């Protein structure tokens, strides 16, 4: 199953709104087929593994199938995998976790059991790893929103920038490379229009291998320049605007991106919109007001913070508008991990306000 989990990661960046899934087929103590879900709309992991076995001149009849997610039971972009496994006459299917999609959620396992296929559902550490692998997929089906990671570069005294707004470059190249790895692990990256106007960022994956995420700009009155780097030419940019506050620019000026008008740009509305756009995991990069809005709404799940060995004094943190009456009320970070990245310190962990997977 650990091999299947490793295979699933090969689909990173290409499967949403489907999950990443890996599959290993074993017979007579030998691996006879492996596969993973490559792209949304393409064959699922089980089918890829069966094809791999066939390419090796192996038959999967009587084999044991290890798959990281319950085989699907319904027709979507592809036929149901549970029925295919039945028709292939496999003897056993081992799954790391059930599919939280209400269209499946046990139905795939029931198809297998009803056909006489032995089914084993794993638990404990393996199940937790499988859920974490597809935390965005789980969140969308359990909580109707993407899994949200807040990323920020900070000084030791918790500031994102100087009082005059300057912040380039607060951290070193090693930290920025690590940040690009985090981008590659998310379906979309989000910033506010002030960040676009001040920095003209690309928000693409550079320095590391990976697929560019979708780029989301919160821009109530459509102030994003049509030639901003964030728009690019790949059609992966989304600008969210308030329907009542459209500025002087026309939506027709934006040829390479999708402009969506919403009644409000509060965090709940934004996340609901992104679910409709197929975003399972979201990385919020800022600026300070945007990051703070997710914290205040208690709709952030994870933090990835880079601390530079500098003291900036007066400036902005990312906790604007948050005020607690006692330490016990404060947000906490669980499962904290830290490491040195170049001259900077990387701290990450799960926010206590995040619901269970």
Coordinates of N, CA and C in Angstrom, one line a residue, residues 123-343:
X123 N -6.8 0.8 8.3 CA -7.1 1.9 9.3 C -5.8 2.4 9.8
X124 N -5.9 3.2 10.9 CA -4.7 3.7 11.5 C -3.8 4.6 10.7
X125 N -2.5 4.3 10.7 CA -1.5 5.2 10.1 C -1.7 5.2 8.6
X126 N -2.0 4.1 7.9 CA -2.1 4.1 6.5 C -3.3 4.8 6.1
X127 N -4.5 4.7 6.7 CA -5.7 5.4 6.4 C -5.4 6.9 6.6
X128 N -4.7 7.3 7.6 CA -4.4 8.7 7.9 C -3.6 9.3 6.7
X129 N -2.6 8.5 6.3 CA -1.7 8.9 5.2 C -2.5 9.1 3.9
X130 N -3.5 8.2 3.6 CA -4.3 8.3 2.4 C -5.2 9.5 2.5
X131 N -5.8 9.8 3.6 CA -6.6 11.0 3.8 C -5.8 12.2 3.6
X132 N -4.6 12.3 4.2 CA -3.8 13.5 4.1 C -3.3 13.7 2.6
X133 N -3.0 12.6 1.9 CA -2.7 12.7 0.5 C -3.8 13.4 -0.3
X134 N -5.0 13.1 0.0 CA -6.2 13.7 -0.7 C -7.0 14.6 0.2
X135 N -6.3 15.4 1.0 CA -7.0 16.2 2.0 C -8.0 17.2 1.4
X136 N -7.6 17.7 0.2 CA -8.5 18.6 -0.5 C -9.7 17.9 -1.0
X137 N -9.6 16.7 -1.5 CA -10.7 15.9 -2.0 C -11.7 15.6 -0.8
X138 N -11.1 15.2 0.3 CA -11.9 14.9 1.5 C -12.6 16.2 2.0
X139 N -11.9 17.3 2.0 CA -12.5 18.5 2.5 C -13.7 19.0 1.7
X140 N -13.5 18.9 0.4 CA -14.6 19.3 -0.5 C -15.9 18.5 -0.3
X141 N -15.7 17.2 0.0 CA -16.9 16.3 0.1 C -17.4 16.3 1.6
X142 N -16.5 16.6 2.6 CA -17.0 16.6 3.9 C -17.4 18.0 4.4
X143 N -16.7 19.1 3.9 CA -16.9 20.4 4.4 C -17.3 21.4 3.3
X144 N -17.4 20.9 2.1 CA -17.8 21.8 1.0 C -16.9 23.0 0.8
X145 N -15.6 22.8 1.0 CA -14.7 23.9 0.7 C -13.3 23.2 0.5
X146 N -12.4 23.9 -0.2 CA -11.0 23.4 -0.3 C -10.2 23.4 1.0
X147 N -9.2 22.6 1.0 CA -8.2 22.6 2.1 C -7.3 23.9 1.9
X148 N -7.2 24.7 2.9 CA -6.6 26.0 2.7 C -5.3 26.1 3.5
X149 N -4.2 26.4 2.8 CA -2.9 26.6 3.4 C -2.5 28.1 3.3
X150 N -2.1 28.7 4.4 CA -1.7 30.1 4.4 C -0.1 30.1 4.4
X151 N 0.4 30.8 3.4 CA 1.9 30.9 3.3 C 2.3 32.3 3.5
X152 N 3.3 32.5 4.3 CA 3.8 33.9 4.5 C 5.3 33.8 4.8
X153 N 6.0 34.9 4.4 CA 7.4 35.1 4.8 C 7.4 36.2 5.8
X154 N 8.1 36.0 6.9 CA 8.0 36.9 8.1 C 9.4 37.1 8.6
X155 N 9.5 38.3 9.3 CA 10.7 38.5 10.1 C 10.6 37.8 11.5
X156 N 11.6 37.8 12.2 CA 11.6 37.2 13.6 C 10.5 37.9 14.5
X157 N 10.3 39.2 14.2 CA 9.3 39.9 15.0 C 7.9 39.9 14.3
X158 N 7.7 38.9 13.4 CA 6.4 38.7 12.9 C 5.9 39.6 11.8
X159 N 6.7 40.3 11.1 CA 6.3 41.3 10.2 C 6.5 40.8 8.7
X160 N 5.5 41.1 7.9 CA 5.6 40.7 6.5 C 6.4 41.7 5.6
X161 N 6.4 42.9 6.1 CA 7.0 44.0 5.3 C 7.4 45.2 6.3
X162 N 8.1 46.1 5.8 CA 8.5 47.3 6.5 C 7.2 48.2 6.6
X163 N 7.3 49.2 7.3 CA 6.2 50.2 7.5 C 5.9 50.9 6.1
X164 N 6.9 51.0 5.2 CA 6.7 51.6 3.9 C 6.2 50.6 2.9
X165 N 6.0 49.4 3.3 CA 5.5 48.3 2.4 C 6.5 47.5 1.7
X166 N 7.8 47.8 1.9 CA 8.9 47.0 1.2 C 9.1 45.7 1.9
X167 N 9.3 44.6 1.1 CA 9.5 43.3 1.6 C 10.4 42.4 0.7
X168 N 10.9 43.0 -0.3 CA 11.7 42.2 -1.3 C 13.2 42.4 -1.1
X169 N 14.0 41.3 -0.9 CA 13.5 40.0 -0.6 C 13.8 39.7 0.9
X170 N 12.7 39.3 1.6 CA 12.8 39.1 3.0 C 13.6 37.8 3.3
X171 N 13.2 36.7 2.5 CA 13.9 35.4 2.7 C 14.8 35.1 1.5
X172 N 15.6 34.1 1.7 CA 16.6 33.7 0.7 C 16.1 32.8 -0.4
X173 N 16.9 32.5 -1.3 CA 16.5 31.7 -2.5 C 16.1 30.3 -2.1
X174 N 16.7 29.8 -1.1 CA 16.3 28.4 -0.6 C 14.8 28.4 -0.1
X175 N 14.5 29.4 0.6 CA 13.1 29.5 1.1 C 12.1 29.7 0.0
X176 N 12.5 30.6 -1.0 CA 11.6 30.8 -2.1 C 11.4 29.6 -3.0
X177 N 12.5 28.8 -3.1 CA 12.4 27.5 -3.8 C 11.4 26.6 -3.1
X178 N 11.5 26.5 -1.7 CA 10.6 25.7 -1.0 C 9.1 26.2 -1.2
X179 N 8.9 27.5 -1.2 CA 7.6 28.0 -1.4 C 7.0 27.6 -2.8
X180 N 7.9 27.4 -3.8 CA 7.5 27.0 -5.1 C 7.0 25.5 -5.0
X181 N 7.7 24.7 -4.2 CA 7.3 23.3 -4.0 C 5.9 23.3 -3.4
X182 N 5.6 24.2 -2.5 CA 4.3 24.2 -1.9 C 3.2 24.6 -2.9
X183 N 3.6 25.6 -3.8 CA 2.6 25.9 -4.8 C 2.3 24.7 -5.7
X184 N 3.3 23.9 -6.0 CA 3.1 22.8 -6.9 C 2.2 21.7 -6.3
X185 N 2.1 21.8 -4.9 CA 1.2 20.8 -4.2 C -0.2 21.3 -4.1
X186 N -0.6 22.4 -4.7 CA -1.9 23.0 -4.5 C -2.5 23.2 -5.9
X187 N -3.9 23.1 -5.9 CA -4.6 23.3 -7.2 C -4.6 24.8 -7.6
X188 N -4.6 25.7 -6.6 CA -4.7 27.1 -6.9 C -3.9 27.9 -5.8
X189 N -3.4 29.1 -6.2 CA -2.8 30.0 -5.3 C -3.5 31.3 -5.4
X190 N -3.8 32.0 -4.3 CA -4.6 33.2 -4.2 C -3.9 34.3 -3.6
X191 N -4.1 35.5 -4.2 CA -3.6 36.8 -3.6 C -4.7 37.9 -3.8
X192 N -4.5 39.0 -3.2 CA -5.3 40.1 -3.3 C -4.8 41.0 -4.4
X193 N -5.6 41.9 -5.0 CA -5.2 42.8 -6.1 C -4.1 43.7 -5.6
X194 N -4.0 44.1 -4.3 CA -2.9 45.0 -3.9 C -1.6 44.3 -4.1
X195 N -1.5 43.0 -3.9 CA -0.2 42.3 -4.2 C 0.1 42.4 -5.7
X196 N -0.9 42.2 -6.5 CA -0.7 42.2 -8.0 C -0.2 43.6 -8.4
X197 N -0.8 44.7 -7.8 CA -0.4 46.0 -8.2 C 1.0 46.4 -7.7
X198 N 1.3 45.9 -6.5 CA 2.6 46.3 -5.9 C 3.8 45.5 -6.5
X199 N 3.5 44.2 -6.7 CA 4.7 43.3 -7.0 C 4.6 42.7 -8.4
X200 N 3.4 42.7 -9.1 CA 3.3 42.1 -10.4 C 3.8 40.7 -10.4
X201 N 3.4 39.8 -9.5 CA 3.9 38.4 -9.4 C 3.4 37.5 -10.5
X202 N 4.1 36.5 -10.8 CA 3.7 35.5 -11.8 C 2.8 34.4 -11.1
X203 N 3.2 34.0 -9.9 CA 2.6 33.0 -9.1 C 2.6 31.6 -9.9
X204 N 3.7 31.4 -10.6 CA 3.9 30.1 -11.3 C 4.9 29.3 -10.5
X205 N 5.1 28.0 -10.9 CA 6.0 27.1 -10.3 C 7.4 27.3 -11.0
X206 N 8.4 27.7 -10.3 CA 9.7 27.9 -10.9 C 10.7 27.2 -9.9
X207 N 11.9 27.0 -10.4 CA 13.0 26.5 -9.5 C 12.8 25.0 -9.2
X208 N 11.6 24.5 -9.3 CA 11.4 23.1 -9.0 C 10.5 22.5 -10.1
X209 N 10.4 21.2 -10.2 CA 9.5 20.5 -11.2 C 8.1 20.6 -10.6
X210 N 7.1 20.8 -11.5 CA 5.7 20.8 -11.1 C 4.8 21.5 -12.0
X211 N 3.6 21.3 -11.9 CA 2.6 21.9 -12.8 C 2.1 23.2 -12.2
X212 N 2.0 24.3 -13.0 CA 1.5 25.6 -12.5 C 0.1 25.4 -11.9
X213 N -0.2 26.0 -10.7 CA -1.5 26.0 -10.2 C -2.3 27.0 -10.9
X214 N -3.6 27.0 -10.6 CA -4.5 28.1 -11.1 C -4.2 29.3 -10.2
X215 N -4.3 30.5 -10.8 CA -4.0 31.7 -10.0 C -5.2 32.5 -9.8
X216 N -5.5 32.8 -8.6 CA -6.8 33.5 -8.2 C -6.4 34.9 -7.6
X217 N -7.1 35.9 -8.2 CA -6.9 37.3 -7.7 C -8.2 37.8 -7.1
X218 N -8.2 38.2 -5.8 CA -9.4 38.9 -5.3 C -9.3 40.4 -5.6
X219 N -10.2 40.8 -6.5 CA -10.1 42.2 -7.0 C -11.6 42.7 -7.2
X220 N -12.1 43.4 -6.1 CA -13.5 43.7 -6.1 C -13.9 44.6 -7.3
X221 N -13.0 45.6 -7.7 CA -13.4 46.5 -8.7 C -12.6 46.4 -10.0
X222 N -12.0 45.2 -10.2 CA -11.3 44.9 -11.5 C -10.2 45.9 -11.8
X223 N -9.3 46.0 -10.8 CA -8.2 46.9 -11.1 C -6.9 46.2 -11.6
X224 N -7.0 44.8 -11.7 CA -5.8 44.1 -12.2 C -5.5 44.5 -13.7
X225 N -4.3 45.0 -14.0 CA -4.0 45.4 -15.3 C -4.1 44.2 -16.3
X226 N -4.7 44.4 -17.5 CA -4.9 43.3 -18.4 C -3.6 42.6 -18.8
X227 N -2.4 43.3 -18.7 CA -1.1 42.8 -19.0 C -0.4 42.3 -17.8
X228 N -1.0 42.2 -16.6 CA -0.4 41.7 -15.4 C 0.2 40.3 -15.7
X229 N 1.4 40.0 -15.1 CA 2.0 38.7 -15.2 C 1.2 37.6 -14.7
X230 N 0.4 37.9 -13.7 CA -0.4 36.8 -13.1 C -1.4 36.2 -14.1
X231 N -1.8 37.0 -15.1 CA -2.8 36.5 -16.1 C -2.1 35.4 -17.0
X232 N -0.9 35.7 -17.4 CA -0.2 34.8 -18.3 C -1.0 34.5 -19.6
X233 N -0.6 33.4 -20.2 CA -1.3 33.1 -21.5 C -1.8 31.6 -21.5
X234 N -1.9 31.0 -20.3 CA -2.3 29.6 -20.2 C -3.8 29.4 -19.8
X235 N -4.5 30.5 -19.6 CA -5.9 30.4 -19.3 C -6.2 29.9 -17.9
X236 N -5.2 29.9 -17.0 CA -5.3 29.4 -15.7 C -5.5 30.4 -14.6
X237 N -5.8 31.7 -15.0 CA -6.0 32.8 -14.0 C -7.5 33.0 -13.9
X238 N -7.9 33.2 -12.6 CA -9.3 33.6 -12.3 C -9.2 34.9 -11.5
X239 N -10.0 35.9 -11.9 CA -10.2 37.1 -11.2 C -11.6 37.1 -10.6
X240 N -11.7 37.3 -9.3 CA -13.0 37.3 -8.6 C -13.3 38.8 -8.3
X241 N -14.4 39.3 -8.8 CA -14.8 40.7 -8.6 C -16.2 40.7 -7.9
X242 N -16.5 41.9 -7.4 CA -17.8 42.1 -6.8 C -18.7 42.7 -7.9
X243 N -19.8 42.0 -8.1 CA -20.7 42.4 -9.2 C -21.2 43.9 -9.1
X244 N -21.2 44.4 -7.9 CA -21.7 45.8 -7.8 C -20.5 46.8 -7.8
X245 N -19.3 46.4 -8.0 CA -18.2 47.4 -7.9 C -17.2 47.3 -9.1
X246 N -17.7 46.8 -10.2 CA -16.9 46.8 -11.4 C -16.3 48.1 -11.8
X247 N -15.0 48.2 -12.0 CA -14.4 49.5 -12.3 C -14.5 49.9 -13.7
X248 N -13.6 50.7 -14.2 CA -13.7 51.3 -15.5 C -13.3 50.3 -16.6
X249 N -12.6 49.3 -16.2 CA -12.2 48.3 -17.2 C -13.3 47.4 -17.6
X250 N -13.3 46.9 -18.8 CA -14.4 46.0 -19.2 C -13.9 44.6 -19.1
X251 N -14.8 43.7 -18.8 CA -14.4 42.2 -18.7 C -13.8 41.7 -20.0
X252 N -14.3 42.3 -21.1 CA -13.8 41.9 -22.4 C -12.3 42.2 -22.6
X253 N -11.7 43.0 -21.8 CA -10.3 43.3 -21.9 C -9.4 42.1 -21.4
X254 N -10.0 41.2 -20.8 CA -9.3 40.1 -20.1 C -9.5 38.8 -21.0
X255 N -8.6 38.6 -21.9 CA -8.7 37.5 -22.9 C -8.2 36.2 -22.4
X256 N -7.2 36.2 -21.6 CA -6.6 35.0 -21.2 C -6.9 34.5 -19.8
X257 N -8.0 35.1 -19.2 CA -8.3 34.6 -17.8 C -9.9 34.6 -17.7
X258 N -10.3 34.1 -16.6 CA -11.8 34.0 -16.3 C -12.1 35.0 -15.3
X259 N -13.0 35.9 -15.6 CA -13.5 36.9 -14.6 C -14.8 36.5 -14.1
X260 N -15.0 36.3 -12.8 CA -16.2 35.8 -12.2 C -16.7 36.9 -11.2
X261 N -17.9 37.3 -11.4 CA -18.5 38.3 -10.6 C -19.3 37.6 -9.5
X262 N -19.1 38.0 -8.2 CA -19.7 37.4 -7.1 C -20.5 38.5 -6.3
X263 N -21.5 38.2 -5.6 CA -22.2 39.2 -4.8 C -21.3 39.8 -3.7
X264 N -20.4 39.0 -3.2 CA -19.5 39.5 -2.2 C -18.2 38.7 -2.3
X265 N -17.1 39.3 -1.7 CA -15.8 38.6 -1.8 C -15.4 38.1 -0.4
X266 N -16.4 37.8 0.5 CA -16.0 37.3 1.8 C -15.5 35.9 1.6
X267 N -14.8 35.4 2.6 CA -14.0 34.1 2.5 C -15.0 33.0 2.1
X268 N -16.1 32.9 2.8 CA -17.1 31.8 2.5 C -17.5 31.8 1.0
X269 N -17.8 32.9 0.5 CA -18.3 33.0 -0.9 C -17.2 32.6 -1.9
X270 N -16.0 33.1 -1.6 CA -14.8 32.8 -2.4 C -14.5 31.3 -2.5
X271 N -14.5 30.7 -1.3 CA -14.3 29.2 -1.3 C -15.3 28.4 -2.0
X272 N -16.6 28.8 -1.8 CA -17.7 28.1 -2.5 C -17.5 28.2 -4.0
X273 N -17.1 29.4 -4.5 CA -16.9 29.6 -5.9 C -15.8 28.7 -6.4
X274 N -14.7 28.6 -5.6 CA -13.5 27.8 -6.1 C -13.8 26.4 -6.1
X275 N -14.7 25.9 -5.2 CA -15.1 24.5 -5.3 C -15.8 24.3 -6.6
X276 N -16.7 25.2 -7.0 CA -17.4 25.1 -8.3 C -16.4 25.0 -9.5
X277 N -15.3 25.7 -9.3 CA -14.2 25.7 -10.3 C -13.3 24.5 -10.3
X278 N -13.6 23.6 -9.3 CA -12.8 22.3 -9.3 C -11.5 22.4 -8.4
X279 N -11.4 23.5 -7.6 CA -10.2 23.6 -6.7 C -10.4 22.8 -5.4
X280 N -9.5 21.9 -5.2 CA -9.6 21.1 -4.0 C -8.7 21.6 -2.9
X281 N -7.5 22.2 -3.3 CA -6.5 22.7 -2.3 C -6.1 24.1 -2.8
X282 N -6.1 25.0 -1.8 CA -5.8 26.4 -2.1 C -4.7 26.9 -1.2
X283 N -3.7 27.5 -1.8 CA -2.6 28.2 -1.1 C -2.8 29.7 -1.1
X284 N -3.0 30.3 0.0 CA -3.2 31.7 0.1 C -1.9 32.4 0.4
X285 N -1.4 33.3 -0.5 CA -0.1 33.9 -0.4 C -0.2 35.4 0.1
X286 N -1.3 35.9 0.1 CA -1.4 37.3 0.7 C -2.0 38.3 -0.2
X287 N -1.8 39.6 0.2 CA -1.0 40.1 1.3 C -1.7 39.9 2.7
X288 N -1.3 40.9 3.6 CA -1.6 40.8 5.0 C -3.1 40.8 5.2
X289 N -3.9 41.6 4.5 CA -5.3 41.7 4.7 C -6.0 40.4 4.3
X290 N -5.5 39.8 3.2 CA -6.1 38.6 2.7 C -5.9 37.5 3.6
X291 N -4.6 37.3 4.0 CA -4.3 36.3 5.0 C -5.1 36.4 6.3
X292 N -5.2 37.6 6.8 CA -5.9 37.9 8.0 C -7.4 37.5 7.9
X293 N -8.0 37.8 6.7 CA -9.4 37.5 6.5 C -9.7 36.0 6.6
X294 N -8.7 35.1 6.2 CA -8.9 33.7 6.3 C -8.8 33.3 7.8
X295 N -7.8 33.9 8.5 CA -7.7 33.6 9.9 C -8.9 34.0 10.7
X296 N -9.4 35.2 10.5 CA -10.5 35.7 11.2 C -11.8 34.9 11.0
X297 N -11.9 34.4 9.7 CA -13.0 33.6 9.4 C -12.9 32.1 9.9
X298 N -11.8 31.8 10.4 CA -11.5 30.4 10.9 C -11.7 29.4 9.7
X299 N -11.3 29.9 8.5 CA -11.4 29.0 7.3 C -10.0 28.7 6.7
X300 N -9.0 28.6 7.6 CA -7.7 28.2 7.2 C -7.4 26.9 7.9
X301 N -6.6 26.1 7.3 CA -6.3 24.7 7.8 C -4.9 24.5 8.2
X302 N -4.0 25.1 7.5 CA -2.6 24.8 7.6 C -1.8 26.1 7.4
X303 N -0.6 26.2 8.0 CA 0.3 27.3 7.8 C 1.6 26.8 7.4
X304 N 2.2 27.6 6.4 CA 3.6 27.3 6.0 C 4.3 28.7 6.1
X305 N 5.1 28.9 7.1 CA 5.7 30.2 7.5 C 7.2 30.1 7.4
X306 N 7.7 31.1 6.7 CA 9.2 31.2 6.5 C 9.6 32.4 7.4
X307 N 10.5 32.2 8.4 CA 11.0 33.2 9.2 C 12.4 33.6 8.8
X308 N 12.6 34.8 8.4 CA 14.0 35.3 8.1 C 14.6 35.8 9.4
X309 N 15.9 35.7 9.5 CA 16.7 36.2 10.7 C 16.9 37.7 10.7
X310 N 15.7 38.4 10.6 CA 15.8 39.8 10.6 C 14.7 40.4 11.5
X311 N 14.9 41.6 12.0 CA 13.9 42.3 12.8 C 13.5 43.6 12.0
X312 N 12.2 43.7 11.6 CA 11.8 44.8 10.8 C 11.2 45.9 11.6
X313 N 10.8 45.7 12.9 CA 10.3 46.8 13.6 C 8.8 47.1 13.2
X314 N 8.5 48.4 13.0 CA 7.2 48.8 12.5 C 6.9 48.1 11.1
X315 N 5.7 47.6 11.0 CA 5.3 47.0 9.7 C 4.1 46.2 9.9
X316 N 3.7 45.4 8.9 CA 2.5 44.6 9.0 C 2.7 43.1 9.2
X317 N 1.9 42.5 10.1 CA 1.9 41.1 10.2 C 0.7 40.6 9.4
X318 N 0.4 39.3 9.6 CA -0.7 38.8 8.8 C -1.9 38.4 9.7
X319 N -2.0 39.1 10.9 CA -3.0 38.8 11.9 C -3.9 40.1 12.1
X320 N -4.0 40.9 11.1 CA -4.7 42.1 11.2 C -6.2 41.9 11.6
X321 N -6.6 42.7 12.6 CA -8.0 42.6 13.1 C -8.3 41.5 14.0
X322 N -7.3 40.8 14.5 CA -7.5 39.7 15.4 C -7.2 40.2 16.8
X323 N -8.1 40.0 17.7 CA -7.9 40.4 19.1 C -8.5 39.4 20.1
X324 N -7.7 38.9 21.0 CA -8.2 37.9 21.9 C -8.1 38.5 23.4
X325 N -9.0 38.0 24.2 CA -9.1 38.5 25.6 C -8.2 37.6 26.5
X326 N -7.9 36.4 26.0 CA -7.0 35.6 26.9 C -6.2 34.6 25.9
X327 N -5.1 34.1 26.5 CA -4.3 33.2 25.7 C -5.0 32.0 25.3
X328 N -5.9 31.5 26.1 CA -6.7 30.3 25.9 C -7.6 30.4 24.6
X329 N -7.9 31.7 24.3 CA -8.8 31.9 23.1 C -8.0 31.9 21.8
X330 N -6.6 32.0 21.9 CA -5.8 32.2 20.7 C -5.8 30.9 19.8
X331 N -5.6 31.1 18.5 CA -5.5 30.0 17.6 C -4.1 29.3 17.9
X332 N -4.1 28.0 17.8 CA -2.9 27.3 18.0 C -2.6 26.5 16.8
X333 N -1.3 26.0 16.7 CA -0.9 25.2 15.6 C -0.5 23.9 16.1
X334 N -1.0 22.8 15.5 CA -0.8 21.5 16.0 C 0.1 20.7 15.1
X335 N 0.8 19.7 15.6 CA 1.7 18.9 14.8 C 2.8 19.8 14.2
X336 N 3.4 20.7 14.9 CA 4.3 21.7 14.4 C 5.6 21.0 14.0
X337 N 6.1 21.4 12.8 CA 7.4 20.9 12.3 C 8.2 22.1 11.9
X338 N 9.5 22.1 12.2 CA 10.3 23.2 11.8 C 11.6 22.6 11.2
X339 N 12.2 23.4 10.3 CA 13.5 23.0 9.7 C 14.2 24.3 9.2
X340 N 15.5 24.2 9.0 CA 16.2 25.3 8.5 C 16.3 25.2 7.0
X341 N 16.0 26.3 6.3 CA 16.0 26.3 4.8 C 16.9 27.5 4.5
X342 N 18.2 27.2 4.1 CA 19.1 28.2 3.9 C 19.4 28.9 5.2
X343 N 19.3 30.2 5.2 CA 19.5 31.0 6.5 C 18.1 31.2 7.2

